[in-house]
Short mmCIF file of C-alpha atoms in Angstrom, two decimals:
data_model
loop_
_atom_site.label_atom_id
_atom_site.label_comp_id
_atom_site.label_asym_id
_atom_site.label_seq_id
_atom_site.Cartn_x
_atom_site.Cartn_y
_atom_site.Cartn_z
CA UNK A 1 4.43 -91.20 111.78
CA UNK A 2 1.96 -89.88 109.21
CA UNK A 3 3.11 -86.86 107.21
CA UNK A 4 1.08 -84.92 104.68
CA UNK A 5 2.62 -82.79 101.94
CA UNK A 6 0.93 -80.39 99.54
CA UNK A 7 2.37 -79.19 96.26
CA UNK A 8 2.57 -76.47 95.07
CA UNK A 9 2.74 -74.17 98.09
CA UNK A 10 1.34 -71.31 96.04
CA UNK A 11 -0.30 -70.98 92.66
CA UNK A 12 -1.45 -68.03 90.59
CA UNK A 13 -3.60 -68.61 87.50
CA UNK A 14 -5.79 -66.58 85.16
CA UNK A 15 -9.54 -66.93 85.46
CA UNK A 16 -11.05 -69.85 83.53
CA UNK A 17 -8.13 -72.24 83.86
CA UNK A 18 -8.56 -75.79 85.06
CA UNK A 19 -6.11 -76.61 87.82
CA UNK A 20 -4.89 -79.47 89.98
CA UNK A 21 -3.74 -79.34 93.57
CA UNK A 22 -1.74 -82.24 94.95
CA UNK A 23 -1.66 -83.90 98.35
CA UNK A 24 0.52 -86.83 99.38
CA UNK A 25 0.68 -88.82 102.61
CA UNK A 26 3.24 -91.28 103.88
CA UNK A 27 1.08 -93.96 105.56
CA UNK A 28 -1.75 -95.55 103.59
CA UNK A 29 -3.56 -96.61 106.79
CA UNK A 30 -6.20 -93.88 106.70
CA UNK A 31 -9.95 -93.81 107.22
CA UNK A 32 -10.54 -90.89 104.88
CA UNK A 33 -9.06 -87.82 103.25
CA UNK A 34 -10.70 -84.44 103.45
CA UNK A 35 -10.16 -81.26 101.42
CA UNK A 36 -10.77 -77.87 103.02
CA UNK A 37 -10.81 -74.28 101.94
CA UNK A 38 -9.62 -71.46 104.20
CA UNK A 39 -10.20 -67.79 103.47
CA UNK A 40 -7.89 -65.26 105.18
CA UNK A 41 -8.67 -64.90 108.88
CA UNK A 42 -11.42 -67.50 108.76
CA UNK A 43 -11.96 -71.07 109.85
CA UNK A 44 -11.77 -74.07 107.54
CA UNK A 45 -14.67 -75.00 105.29
CA UNK A 46 -15.03 -78.64 104.32
CA UNK A 47 -15.11 -79.15 100.56
CA UNK A 48 -14.96 -82.89 99.96
CA UNK A 49 -14.55 -86.05 102.01
CA UNK A 50 -13.27 -89.23 100.38
CA UNK A 51 -13.58 -92.44 102.33
CA UNK A 52 -10.65 -94.85 102.10
CA UNK A 53 -12.76 -97.26 100.04
CA UNK A 54 -13.66 -94.58 97.48
CA UNK A 55 -11.70 -93.37 94.47
CA UNK A 56 -13.22 -89.94 93.99
CA UNK A 57 -15.84 -87.42 95.05
CA UNK A 58 -17.36 -84.53 93.13
CA UNK A 59 -19.08 -81.34 94.17
CA UNK A 60 -19.91 -78.80 91.49
CA UNK A 61 -16.67 -77.70 89.81
CA UNK A 62 -14.56 -79.64 92.32
CA UNK A 63 -13.40 -83.22 91.91
CA UNK A 64 -11.14 -84.99 94.36
CA UNK A 65 -9.48 -88.33 93.72
CA UNK A 66 -7.76 -90.71 96.10
CA UNK A 67 -5.13 -93.37 95.41
CA UNK A 68 -4.59 -94.80 98.85
CA UNK A 69 -1.99 -97.35 97.86
CA UNK A 70 0.32 -94.69 96.43
CA UNK A 71 -0.52 -92.13 99.13
CA UNK A 72 -1.85 -89.47 96.79
CA UNK A 73 -4.89 -87.28 96.32
CA UNK A 74 -5.63 -84.55 93.83
CA UNK A 75 -8.17 -81.75 93.90
CA UNK A 76 -9.27 -80.69 90.45
CA UNK A 77 -10.92 -77.28 90.06
CA UNK A 78 -12.63 -76.68 86.75
CA UNK A 79 -13.05 -73.26 85.15
CA UNK A 80 -11.45 -71.39 88.03
CA UNK A 81 -12.97 -68.10 89.23
CA UNK A 82 -11.58 -65.21 91.33
CA UNK A 83 -13.87 -66.37 94.15
CA UNK A 84 -11.88 -69.62 94.30
CA UNK A 85 -8.90 -67.67 95.65
CA UNK A 86 -8.10 -69.13 99.08
CA UNK A 87 -5.79 -71.59 100.78
CA UNK A 88 -6.66 -75.24 100.18
CA UNK A 89 -5.71 -77.83 102.77
CA UNK A 90 -5.92 -81.59 102.75
CA UNK A 91 -6.07 -83.76 105.84
CA UNK A 92 -6.05 -87.50 106.48
CA UNK A 93 -7.93 -89.24 109.25
CA UNK A 94 -5.17 -91.39 110.69
CA UNK A 95 -6.55 -94.91 111.13
CA UNK A 96 -6.31 -96.27 114.65
CA UNK A 97 -6.22 -92.78 116.14
CA UNK A 98 -8.73 -89.97 116.48
CA UNK A 99 -6.32 -87.56 114.85
CA UNK A 100 -6.41 -85.66 111.59
CA UNK A 101 -3.06 -84.82 110.02
CA UNK A 102 -2.96 -81.69 107.87
CA UNK A 103 -0.80 -80.58 105.01
CA UNK A 104 0.56 -77.03 104.98
CA UNK A 105 -1.77 -75.97 102.19
CA UNK A 106 -1.72 -74.52 98.70
CA UNK A 107 -2.38 -70.79 98.45
CA UNK A 108 -4.38 -70.20 95.27
CA UNK A 109 -4.90 -66.87 93.57
CA UNK A 110 -7.18 -66.67 90.53
CA UNK A 111 -6.69 -63.49 88.55
CA UNK A 112 -9.64 -61.76 86.88
CA UNK B 1 -28.09 -79.07 111.78
CA UNK B 2 -24.84 -78.89 113.66
CA UNK B 3 -23.17 -75.61 114.60
CA UNK B 4 -19.87 -74.89 116.26
CA UNK B 5 -19.17 -71.65 118.14
CA UNK B 6 -15.95 -70.12 119.37
CA UNK B 7 -15.36 -67.05 121.48
CA UNK B 8 -13.94 -64.59 121.68
CA UNK B 9 -13.23 -63.91 118.01
CA UNK B 10 -10.16 -61.81 118.80
CA UNK B 11 -8.11 -61.36 121.93
CA UNK B 12 -5.09 -59.24 122.83
CA UNK B 13 -3.41 -60.25 126.06
CA UNK B 14 -0.18 -59.26 127.86
CA UNK B 15 2.56 -61.80 128.48
CA UNK B 16 1.97 -63.64 131.75
CA UNK B 17 -1.79 -63.19 131.77
CA UNK B 18 -4.23 -66.13 131.89
CA UNK B 19 -6.22 -67.41 128.93
CA UNK B 20 -9.57 -69.07 128.45
CA UNK B 21 -10.99 -69.85 125.02
CA UNK B 22 -14.33 -71.58 124.71
CA UNK B 23 -15.81 -73.81 122.05
CA UNK B 24 -19.32 -75.26 121.99
CA UNK B 25 -21.07 -77.54 119.53
CA UNK B 26 -24.81 -77.69 118.92
CA UNK B 27 -26.92 -80.29 117.21
CA UNK B 28 -24.91 -83.40 117.97
CA UNK B 29 -24.04 -85.54 120.96
CA UNK B 30 -20.79 -87.13 122.12
CA UNK B 31 -18.64 -85.46 119.46
CA UNK B 32 -14.88 -85.80 119.23
CA UNK B 33 -13.49 -82.33 119.90
CA UNK B 34 -10.20 -80.78 118.81
CA UNK B 35 -8.08 -77.68 119.44
CA UNK B 36 -5.63 -76.61 116.74
CA UNK B 37 -3.25 -73.67 116.49
CA UNK B 38 -2.27 -72.05 113.23
CA UNK B 39 0.78 -69.78 113.43
CA UNK B 40 1.37 -67.19 110.74
CA UNK B 41 2.41 -68.88 107.49
CA UNK B 42 2.31 -72.35 108.99
CA UNK B 43 0.02 -75.35 108.95
CA UNK B 44 -2.41 -76.55 111.58
CA UNK B 45 -0.87 -77.94 114.73
CA UNK B 46 -3.07 -80.29 116.75
CA UNK B 47 -2.92 -79.26 120.40
CA UNK B 48 -5.55 -81.37 122.18
CA UNK B 49 -8.35 -83.74 121.36
CA UNK B 50 -11.13 -85.28 123.41
CA UNK B 51 -13.32 -88.31 122.73
CA UNK B 52 -15.53 -87.85 125.80
CA UNK B 53 -16.22 -85.77 128.90
CA UNK B 54 -13.09 -85.46 131.01
CA UNK B 55 -10.97 -87.32 128.43
CA UNK B 56 -8.20 -85.09 127.10
CA UNK B 57 -5.23 -86.11 124.97
CA UNK B 58 -2.34 -83.68 124.58
CA UNK B 59 -0.26 -83.65 121.43
CA UNK B 60 2.33 -81.01 122.13
CA UNK B 61 3.95 -80.20 125.48
CA UNK B 62 3.42 -76.52 126.22
CA UNK B 63 1.93 -74.18 128.78
CA UNK B 64 -1.60 -74.73 127.49
CA UNK B 65 -4.23 -77.07 128.88
CA UNK B 66 -7.68 -78.19 127.79
CA UNK B 67 -10.81 -79.29 129.61
CA UNK B 68 -14.16 -80.73 128.60
CA UNK B 69 -16.58 -80.03 131.43
CA UNK B 70 -19.66 -80.88 129.35
CA UNK B 71 -20.33 -83.13 126.38
CA UNK B 72 -20.33 -80.31 123.84
CA UNK B 73 -18.01 -77.81 125.50
CA UNK B 74 -14.26 -77.65 125.05
CA UNK B 75 -12.08 -75.07 126.79
CA UNK B 76 -8.48 -74.09 126.09
CA UNK B 77 -6.62 -72.46 128.98
CA UNK B 78 -3.31 -71.11 130.10
CA UNK B 79 -2.18 -69.82 133.47
CA UNK B 80 0.54 -67.57 132.01
CA UNK B 81 0.71 -66.67 128.33
CA UNK B 82 3.97 -66.54 126.39
CA UNK B 83 4.71 -64.49 123.27
CA UNK B 84 4.92 -67.75 121.35
CA UNK B 85 1.28 -68.51 122.18
CA UNK B 86 0.14 -65.92 119.63
CA UNK B 87 -1.73 -67.44 116.73
CA UNK B 88 -5.08 -68.46 115.32
CA UNK B 89 -6.85 -71.03 117.46
CA UNK B 90 -9.37 -73.31 115.84
CA UNK B 91 -11.83 -75.69 117.43
CA UNK B 92 -13.24 -78.60 115.45
CA UNK B 93 -15.53 -81.58 115.92
CA UNK B 94 -16.24 -84.89 114.30
CA UNK B 95 -18.56 -87.75 115.12
CA UNK B 96 -17.98 -91.45 115.55
CA UNK B 97 -14.84 -93.47 115.91
CA UNK B 98 -13.27 -92.81 112.56
CA UNK B 99 -13.94 -92.08 108.90
CA UNK B 100 -16.10 -89.08 109.59
CA UNK B 101 -15.99 -85.52 108.38
CA UNK B 102 -14.38 -82.85 110.54
CA UNK B 103 -16.00 -79.43 110.95
CA UNK B 104 -14.35 -76.24 112.13
CA UNK B 105 -15.39 -73.20 114.09
CA UNK B 106 -14.65 -69.62 113.04
CA UNK B 107 -11.47 -69.38 115.13
CA UNK B 108 -9.99 -67.03 117.73
CA UNK B 109 -7.14 -64.68 116.82
CA UNK B 110 -4.87 -64.38 119.90
CA UNK B 111 -2.13 -61.77 120.09
CA UNK B 112 0.19 -61.85 123.08
CA UNK B 113 2.11 -58.61 123.63
#
């Protein structure tokens, strides 16, 4: 059974820091891995999608990497800003099913 | 472009009352549709998913049910709500048979009193 873990659960950093969020999964049989952002009381916003054949994806200050064989992904946020404060979730598209398995998220607070 | 709608945005219901939450997707055809619940301080729990009209897969046994009466419409229902049904309900869609991005609606906040 696929399980997804995110570390740390919460993170507080001063503005301008570069930071790394971690996501690990137990079964390497995935189609893709997706990173989301969730603001309080809102739905999830897709940030980056990495296909299983890819190693990384970039969007602006965000860079996500995928090491499928070791079951790990990282989300790198450069030059963090207070507007980056949110909960970040990763999810894997479980191969052979139509299901997406989510981690419990990392709650990020960037201090001005 | 594709858009996903959910309503209502918030709902307060007494224990034992019925429930109907609706989700519709625009701008795509034959999407895979999903219902998730997010309880306070917890992750997303997949409740139901559907890969076509009338095709519903249930992930967690509970007093909720789902239906897909039209290609781009997904409904979450209950005949009698429990206190434990309180939470944030999210609808999502994706296209294809795998490897595709998932998109979420704005969610419905349900409080059962």
